[in-house]
mmCIF file of C-alpha atoms in Angstrom:
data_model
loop_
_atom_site.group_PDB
_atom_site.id
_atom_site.type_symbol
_atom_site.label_atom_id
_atom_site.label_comp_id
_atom_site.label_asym_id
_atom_site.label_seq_id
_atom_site.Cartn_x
_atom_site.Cartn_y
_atom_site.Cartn_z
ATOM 1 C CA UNK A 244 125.274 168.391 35.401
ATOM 2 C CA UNK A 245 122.387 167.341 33.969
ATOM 3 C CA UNK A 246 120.745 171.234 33.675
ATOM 4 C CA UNK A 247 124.124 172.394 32.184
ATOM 5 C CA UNK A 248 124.034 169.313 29.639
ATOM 6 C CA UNK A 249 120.422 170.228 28.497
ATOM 7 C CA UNK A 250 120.323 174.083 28.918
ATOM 8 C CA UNK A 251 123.279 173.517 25.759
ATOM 9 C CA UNK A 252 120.617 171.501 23.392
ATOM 10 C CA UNK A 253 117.787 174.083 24.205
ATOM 11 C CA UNK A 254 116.756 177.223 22.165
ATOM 12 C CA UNK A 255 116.578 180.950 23.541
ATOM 13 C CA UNK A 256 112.869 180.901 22.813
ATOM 14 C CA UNK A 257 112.862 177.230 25.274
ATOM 15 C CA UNK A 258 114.915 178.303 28.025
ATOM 16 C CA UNK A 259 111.975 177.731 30.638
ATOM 17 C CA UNK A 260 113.270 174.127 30.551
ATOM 18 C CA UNK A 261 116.494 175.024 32.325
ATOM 19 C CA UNK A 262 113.941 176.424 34.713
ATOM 20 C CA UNK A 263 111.545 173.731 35.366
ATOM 21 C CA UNK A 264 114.805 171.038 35.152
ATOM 22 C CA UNK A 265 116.444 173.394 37.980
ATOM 23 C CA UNK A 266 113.487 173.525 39.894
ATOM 24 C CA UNK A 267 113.090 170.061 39.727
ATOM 25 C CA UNK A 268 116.411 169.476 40.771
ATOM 26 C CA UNK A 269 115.848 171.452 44.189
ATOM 27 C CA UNK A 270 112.175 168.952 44.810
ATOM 28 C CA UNK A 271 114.107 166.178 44.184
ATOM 29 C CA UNK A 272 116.993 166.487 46.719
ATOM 30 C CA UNK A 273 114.400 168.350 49.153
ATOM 31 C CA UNK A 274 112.506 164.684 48.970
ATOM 32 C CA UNK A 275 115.441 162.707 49.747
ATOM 33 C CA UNK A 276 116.602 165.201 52.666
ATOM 34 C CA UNK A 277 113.009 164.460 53.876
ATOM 35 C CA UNK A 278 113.210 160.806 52.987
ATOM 36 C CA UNK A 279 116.329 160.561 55.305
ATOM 37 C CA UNK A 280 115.309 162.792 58.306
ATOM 38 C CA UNK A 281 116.308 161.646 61.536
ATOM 39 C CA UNK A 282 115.563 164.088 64.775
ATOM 40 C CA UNK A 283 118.135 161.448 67.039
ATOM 41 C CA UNK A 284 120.943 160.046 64.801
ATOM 42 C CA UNK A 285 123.969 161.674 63.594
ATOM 43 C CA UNK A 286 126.177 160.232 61.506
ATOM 44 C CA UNK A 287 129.524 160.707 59.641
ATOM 45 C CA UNK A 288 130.042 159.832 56.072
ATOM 46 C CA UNK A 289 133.005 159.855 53.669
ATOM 47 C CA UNK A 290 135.604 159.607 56.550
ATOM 48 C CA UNK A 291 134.434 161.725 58.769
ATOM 49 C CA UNK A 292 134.434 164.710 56.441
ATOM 50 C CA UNK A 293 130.514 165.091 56.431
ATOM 51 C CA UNK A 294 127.657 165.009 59.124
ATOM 52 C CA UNK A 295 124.094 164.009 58.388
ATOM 53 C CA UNK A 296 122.224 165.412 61.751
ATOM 54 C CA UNK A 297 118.999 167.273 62.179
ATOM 55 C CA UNK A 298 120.338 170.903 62.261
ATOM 56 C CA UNK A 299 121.898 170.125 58.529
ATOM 57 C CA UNK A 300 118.893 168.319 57.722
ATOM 58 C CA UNK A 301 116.650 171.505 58.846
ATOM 59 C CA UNK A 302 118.898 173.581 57.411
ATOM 60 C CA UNK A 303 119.174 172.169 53.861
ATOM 61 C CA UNK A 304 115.483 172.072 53.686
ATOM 62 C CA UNK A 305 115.144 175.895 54.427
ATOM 63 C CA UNK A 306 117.756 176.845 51.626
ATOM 64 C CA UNK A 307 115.882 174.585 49.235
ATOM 65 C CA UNK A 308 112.937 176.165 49.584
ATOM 66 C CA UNK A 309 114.757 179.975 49.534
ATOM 67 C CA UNK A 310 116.358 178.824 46.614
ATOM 68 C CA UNK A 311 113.326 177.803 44.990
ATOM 69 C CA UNK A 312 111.362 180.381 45.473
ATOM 70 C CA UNK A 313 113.894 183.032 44.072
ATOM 71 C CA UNK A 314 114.393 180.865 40.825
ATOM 72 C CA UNK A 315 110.424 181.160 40.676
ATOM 73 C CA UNK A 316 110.515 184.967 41.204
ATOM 74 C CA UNK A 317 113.543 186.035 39.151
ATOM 75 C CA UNK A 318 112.071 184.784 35.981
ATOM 76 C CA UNK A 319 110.052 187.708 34.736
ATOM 77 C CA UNK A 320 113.292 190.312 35.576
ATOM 78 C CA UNK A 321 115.271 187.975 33.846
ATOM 79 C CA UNK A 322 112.812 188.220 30.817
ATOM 80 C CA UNK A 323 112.466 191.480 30.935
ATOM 81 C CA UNK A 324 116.320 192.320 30.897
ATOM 82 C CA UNK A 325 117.165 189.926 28.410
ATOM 83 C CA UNK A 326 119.189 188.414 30.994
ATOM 84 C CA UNK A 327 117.111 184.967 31.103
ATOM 85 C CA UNK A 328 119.773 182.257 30.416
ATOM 86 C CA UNK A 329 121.041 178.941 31.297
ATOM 87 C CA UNK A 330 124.079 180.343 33.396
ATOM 88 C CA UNK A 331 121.906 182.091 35.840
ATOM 89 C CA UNK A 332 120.396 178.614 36.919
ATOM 90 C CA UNK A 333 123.479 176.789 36.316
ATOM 91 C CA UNK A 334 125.708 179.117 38.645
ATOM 92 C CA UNK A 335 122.655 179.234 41.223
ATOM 93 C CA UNK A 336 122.583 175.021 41.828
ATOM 94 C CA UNK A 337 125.945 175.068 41.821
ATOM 95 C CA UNK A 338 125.904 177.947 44.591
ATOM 96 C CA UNK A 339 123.130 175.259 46.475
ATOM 97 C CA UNK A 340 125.624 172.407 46.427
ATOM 98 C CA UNK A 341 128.610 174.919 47.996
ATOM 99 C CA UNK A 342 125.634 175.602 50.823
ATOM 100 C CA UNK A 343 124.619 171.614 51.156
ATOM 101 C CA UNK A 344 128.853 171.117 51.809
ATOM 102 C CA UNK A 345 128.737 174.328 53.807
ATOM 103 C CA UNK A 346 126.190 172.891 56.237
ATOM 104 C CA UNK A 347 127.420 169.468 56.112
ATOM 105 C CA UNK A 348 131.373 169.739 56.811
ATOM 106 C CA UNK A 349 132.534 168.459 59.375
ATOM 107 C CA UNK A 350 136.252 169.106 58.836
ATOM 108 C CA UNK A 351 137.684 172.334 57.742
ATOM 109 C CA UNK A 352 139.106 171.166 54.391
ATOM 110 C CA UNK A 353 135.478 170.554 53.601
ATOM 111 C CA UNK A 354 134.153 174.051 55.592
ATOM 112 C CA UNK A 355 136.348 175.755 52.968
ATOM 113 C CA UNK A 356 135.898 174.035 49.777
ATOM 114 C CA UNK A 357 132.082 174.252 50.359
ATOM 115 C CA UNK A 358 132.438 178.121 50.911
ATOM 116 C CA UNK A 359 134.524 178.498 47.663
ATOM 117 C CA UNK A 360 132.671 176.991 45.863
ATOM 118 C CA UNK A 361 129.508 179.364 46.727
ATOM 119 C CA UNK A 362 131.711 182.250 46.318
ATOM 120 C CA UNK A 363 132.932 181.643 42.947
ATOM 121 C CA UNK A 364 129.614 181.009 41.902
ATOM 122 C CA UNK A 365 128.532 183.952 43.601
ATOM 123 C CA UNK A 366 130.913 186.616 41.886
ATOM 124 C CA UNK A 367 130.137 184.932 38.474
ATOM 125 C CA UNK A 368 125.908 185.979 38.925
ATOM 126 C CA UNK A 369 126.838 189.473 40.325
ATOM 127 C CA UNK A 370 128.756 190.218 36.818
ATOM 128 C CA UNK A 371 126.562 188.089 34.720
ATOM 129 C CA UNK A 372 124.740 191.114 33.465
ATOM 130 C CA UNK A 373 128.395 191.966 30.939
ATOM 131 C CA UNK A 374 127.098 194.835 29.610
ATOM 132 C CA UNK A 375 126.359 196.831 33.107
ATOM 133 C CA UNK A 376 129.197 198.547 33.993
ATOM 134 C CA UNK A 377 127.910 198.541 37.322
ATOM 135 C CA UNK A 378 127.103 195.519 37.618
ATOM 136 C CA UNK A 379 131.407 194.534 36.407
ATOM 137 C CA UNK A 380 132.457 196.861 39.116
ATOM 138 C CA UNK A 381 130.177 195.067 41.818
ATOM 139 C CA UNK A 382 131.340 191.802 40.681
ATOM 140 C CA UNK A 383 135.247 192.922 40.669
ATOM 141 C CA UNK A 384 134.172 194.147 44.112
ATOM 142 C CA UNK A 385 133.081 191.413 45.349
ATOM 143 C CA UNK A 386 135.924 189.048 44.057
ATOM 144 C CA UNK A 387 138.987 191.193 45.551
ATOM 145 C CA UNK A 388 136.725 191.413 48.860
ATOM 146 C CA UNK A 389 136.104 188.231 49.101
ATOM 147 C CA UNK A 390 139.041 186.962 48.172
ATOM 148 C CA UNK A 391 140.880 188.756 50.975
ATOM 149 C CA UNK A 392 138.158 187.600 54.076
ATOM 150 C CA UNK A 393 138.328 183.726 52.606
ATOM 151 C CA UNK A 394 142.600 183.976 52.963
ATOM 152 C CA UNK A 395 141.946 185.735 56.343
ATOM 153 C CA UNK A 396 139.214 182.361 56.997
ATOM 154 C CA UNK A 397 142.314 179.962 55.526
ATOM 155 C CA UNK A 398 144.772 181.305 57.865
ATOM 156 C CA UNK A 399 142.819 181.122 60.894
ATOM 157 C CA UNK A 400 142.191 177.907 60.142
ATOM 158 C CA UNK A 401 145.856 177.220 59.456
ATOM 159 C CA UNK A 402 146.802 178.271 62.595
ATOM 160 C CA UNK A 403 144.009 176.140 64.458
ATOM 161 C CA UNK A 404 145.461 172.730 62.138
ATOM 162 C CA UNK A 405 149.169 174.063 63.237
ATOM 163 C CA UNK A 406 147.614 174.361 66.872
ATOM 164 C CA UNK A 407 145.720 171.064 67.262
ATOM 165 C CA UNK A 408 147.162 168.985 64.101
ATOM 166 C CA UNK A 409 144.011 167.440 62.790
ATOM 167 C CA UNK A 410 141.248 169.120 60.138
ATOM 168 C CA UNK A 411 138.514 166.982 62.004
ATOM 169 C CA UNK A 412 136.252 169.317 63.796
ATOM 170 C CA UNK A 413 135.900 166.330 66.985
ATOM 171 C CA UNK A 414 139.140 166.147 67.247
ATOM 172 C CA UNK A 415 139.980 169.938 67.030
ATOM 173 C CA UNK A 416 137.233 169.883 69.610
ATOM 174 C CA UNK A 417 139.268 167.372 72.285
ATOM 175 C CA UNK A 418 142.559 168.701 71.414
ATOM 176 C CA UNK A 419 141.850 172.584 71.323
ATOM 177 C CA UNK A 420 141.712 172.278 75.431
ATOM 178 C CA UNK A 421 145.523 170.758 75.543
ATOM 179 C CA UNK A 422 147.270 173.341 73.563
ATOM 180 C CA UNK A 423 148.055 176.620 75.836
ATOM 181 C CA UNK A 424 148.828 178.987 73.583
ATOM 182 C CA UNK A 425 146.645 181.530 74.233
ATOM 183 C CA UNK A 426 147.505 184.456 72.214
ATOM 184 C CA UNK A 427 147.591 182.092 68.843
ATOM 185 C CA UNK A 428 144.407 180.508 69.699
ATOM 186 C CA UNK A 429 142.811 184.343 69.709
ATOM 187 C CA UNK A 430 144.724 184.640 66.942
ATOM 188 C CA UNK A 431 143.016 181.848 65.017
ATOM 189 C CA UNK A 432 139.349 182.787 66.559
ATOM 190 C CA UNK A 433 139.956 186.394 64.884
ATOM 191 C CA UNK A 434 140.679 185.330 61.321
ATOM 192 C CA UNK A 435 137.985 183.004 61.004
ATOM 193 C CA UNK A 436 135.602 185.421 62.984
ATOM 194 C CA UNK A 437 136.378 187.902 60.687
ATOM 195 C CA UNK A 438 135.890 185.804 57.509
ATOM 196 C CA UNK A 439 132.405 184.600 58.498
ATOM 197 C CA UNK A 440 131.252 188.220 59.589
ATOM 198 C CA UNK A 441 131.981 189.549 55.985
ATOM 199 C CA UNK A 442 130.577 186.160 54.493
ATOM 200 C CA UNK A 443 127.547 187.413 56.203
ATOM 201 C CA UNK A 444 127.732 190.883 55.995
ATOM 202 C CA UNK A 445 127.646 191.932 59.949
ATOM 203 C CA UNK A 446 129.054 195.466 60.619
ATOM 204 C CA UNK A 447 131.956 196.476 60.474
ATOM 205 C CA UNK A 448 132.535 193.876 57.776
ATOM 206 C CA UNK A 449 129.901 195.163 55.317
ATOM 207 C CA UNK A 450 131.346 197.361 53.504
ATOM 208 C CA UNK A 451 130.895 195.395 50.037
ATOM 209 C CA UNK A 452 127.290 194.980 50.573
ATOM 210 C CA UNK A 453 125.734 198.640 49.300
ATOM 211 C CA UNK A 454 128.195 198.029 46.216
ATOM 212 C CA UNK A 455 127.400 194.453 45.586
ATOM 213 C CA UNK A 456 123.955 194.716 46.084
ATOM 214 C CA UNK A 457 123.008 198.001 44.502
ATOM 215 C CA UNK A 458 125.278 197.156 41.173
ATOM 216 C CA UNK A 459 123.781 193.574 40.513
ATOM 217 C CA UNK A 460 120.832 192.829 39.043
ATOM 218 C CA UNK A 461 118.276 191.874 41.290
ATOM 219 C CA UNK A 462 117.348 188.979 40.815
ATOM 220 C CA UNK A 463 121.038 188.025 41.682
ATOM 221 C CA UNK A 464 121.117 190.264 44.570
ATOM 222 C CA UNK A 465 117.876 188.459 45.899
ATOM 223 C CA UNK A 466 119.762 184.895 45.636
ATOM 224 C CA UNK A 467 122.906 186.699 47.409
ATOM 225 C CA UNK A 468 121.071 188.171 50.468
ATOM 226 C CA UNK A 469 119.384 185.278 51.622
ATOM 227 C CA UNK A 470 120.233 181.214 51.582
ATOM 228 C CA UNK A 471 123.657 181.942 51.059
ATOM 229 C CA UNK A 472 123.210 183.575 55.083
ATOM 230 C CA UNK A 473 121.443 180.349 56.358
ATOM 231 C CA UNK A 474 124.770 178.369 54.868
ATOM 232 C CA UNK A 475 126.881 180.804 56.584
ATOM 233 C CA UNK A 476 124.842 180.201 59.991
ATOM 234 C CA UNK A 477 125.596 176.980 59.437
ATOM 235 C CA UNK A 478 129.050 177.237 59.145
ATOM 236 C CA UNK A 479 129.497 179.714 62.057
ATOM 237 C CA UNK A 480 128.111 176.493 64.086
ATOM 238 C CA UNK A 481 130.215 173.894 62.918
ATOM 239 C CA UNK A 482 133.397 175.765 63.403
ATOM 240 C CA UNK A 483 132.710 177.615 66.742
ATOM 241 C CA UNK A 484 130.314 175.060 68.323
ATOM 242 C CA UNK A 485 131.407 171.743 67.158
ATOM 243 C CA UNK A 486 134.899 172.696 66.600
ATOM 244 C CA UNK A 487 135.849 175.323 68.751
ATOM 245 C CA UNK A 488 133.803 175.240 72.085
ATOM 246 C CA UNK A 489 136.864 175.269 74.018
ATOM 247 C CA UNK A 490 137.019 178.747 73.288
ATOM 248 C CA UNK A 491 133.608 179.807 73.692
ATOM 249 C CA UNK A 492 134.613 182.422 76.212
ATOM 250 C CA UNK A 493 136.447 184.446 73.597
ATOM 251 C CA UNK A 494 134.405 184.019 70.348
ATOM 252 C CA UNK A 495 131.436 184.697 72.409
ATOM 253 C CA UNK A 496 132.621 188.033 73.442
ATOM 254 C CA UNK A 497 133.382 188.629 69.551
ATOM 255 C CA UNK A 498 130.184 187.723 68.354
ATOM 256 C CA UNK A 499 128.289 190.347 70.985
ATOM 257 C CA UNK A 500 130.399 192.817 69.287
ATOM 258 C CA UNK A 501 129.295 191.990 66.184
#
């Protein structure tokens, strides 16, 4: 909030302080993830909705540092393309806190508001560029894509609430091995198999990716094609692992395909 408050008070000819104020943003919450490491405790905050452990913890630090560094090399393209503006930086942190929720969630609700929120952001930098043509189609791409794999993700995760009736991934976890109704369960697993593989692009799920990629600028297709996959790792974890490890025998067969 604080880079989108300032990056309205500064001049074109200032914009590197939307930069160094982003930048700074990512050092700061890398400290505190580092201030609050823990390699043995795990704990659950805001009702169970969130998990502090050391995956997260190693996790968040990675896309810190990914993000950083691709704020850090975008800014001459930007310059150079007269694309160097507030929004890019803006839409990019706000992209980092739909990965921090991404690889904290511990309850679907969460799972899927964290992956929104990275998406949306994520279709706004592909079509920042407004007066590519290329760069609109990639983005109008990317948004009717993407909107169809995240319902295919909501229903499979619809029909694992309807199966188990909780949104906590523990208790999806105990209850997942009570319910024997097989064919929904594979069902469920197929949805939100199918959502994460496009999320991150595995074959035969990639078809928006030599679109998206080639008709964004690059510096937004370098932000796309990398932490955004750690975050997706993450989630593939929390759902199959800590959620659905009753079912490892099928999903595991699903991801070999992959």
């Amino acid at each position: 909030c604080l880079v989108l408050v300032a990056d309205l008070f500064v001049k074109e000819k200032s914009r590197v302080i939307t930069l160094l104020l982003s930048l700074l943003a990512l050092v700061v919450s890398a400290v505190l993830t580092l201030q609050s490491f823990d390699l043995e405790q795990k704990t659950l905050v805001f009702s169970g909705t969130f998990v502090r452990d050391p995956m997260g913890d190693v996790l968040k630090l990675f896309i810190y540092v990914v993000v950083f560094m691709v704020f850090v090399y975008s800014q001459k393209y930007l310059k150079d393309r007269n694309l160097f503006k507030g929004e890019y930086y803006i839409l990019g942190l706000f992209g980092t806190l739909g990965m921090m929720i991404m690889v904290s969630a511990h309850n679907l609700l969460t799972v899927y508001l964290g992956l929104e929120l990275l998406s949306l952001s994520m279709y706004a930098m592909v079509a920042m560029h407004r007066d590519s043509l290329k760069a609109s189609e990639a983005g109008m791409k990317y948004f009717l894509l993407g909107a169809m794999a995240s319902g295919m993700l909501l229903y499979g995760m619809s029909l694992i609430y309807g199966l188990t009736g909780s949104l906590d991934l523990t208790e999806i976890h105990t209850r997942i091995f009570d319910n024997q109704d097989t064919l929904v369960q594979i069902f469920a697993l197929s949805f939100i198999i199918v959502g994460i593989a496009f999320k991150l692009g595995a074959v035969p799920f990639h078809m928006w990716v030599p679109d998206v990629y080639h008709g964004a600028p690059t510096a937004m297709t370098m932000y796309i094609g990398s932490a955004p996959k750690i975050a997706a790792f993450a989630m593939l974890m929390r759902l199959l692992v800590d959620g659905l490890q009753g079912l490892h025998g099928s999903w595991q067969d699903m991801l070999a395909v992959l």
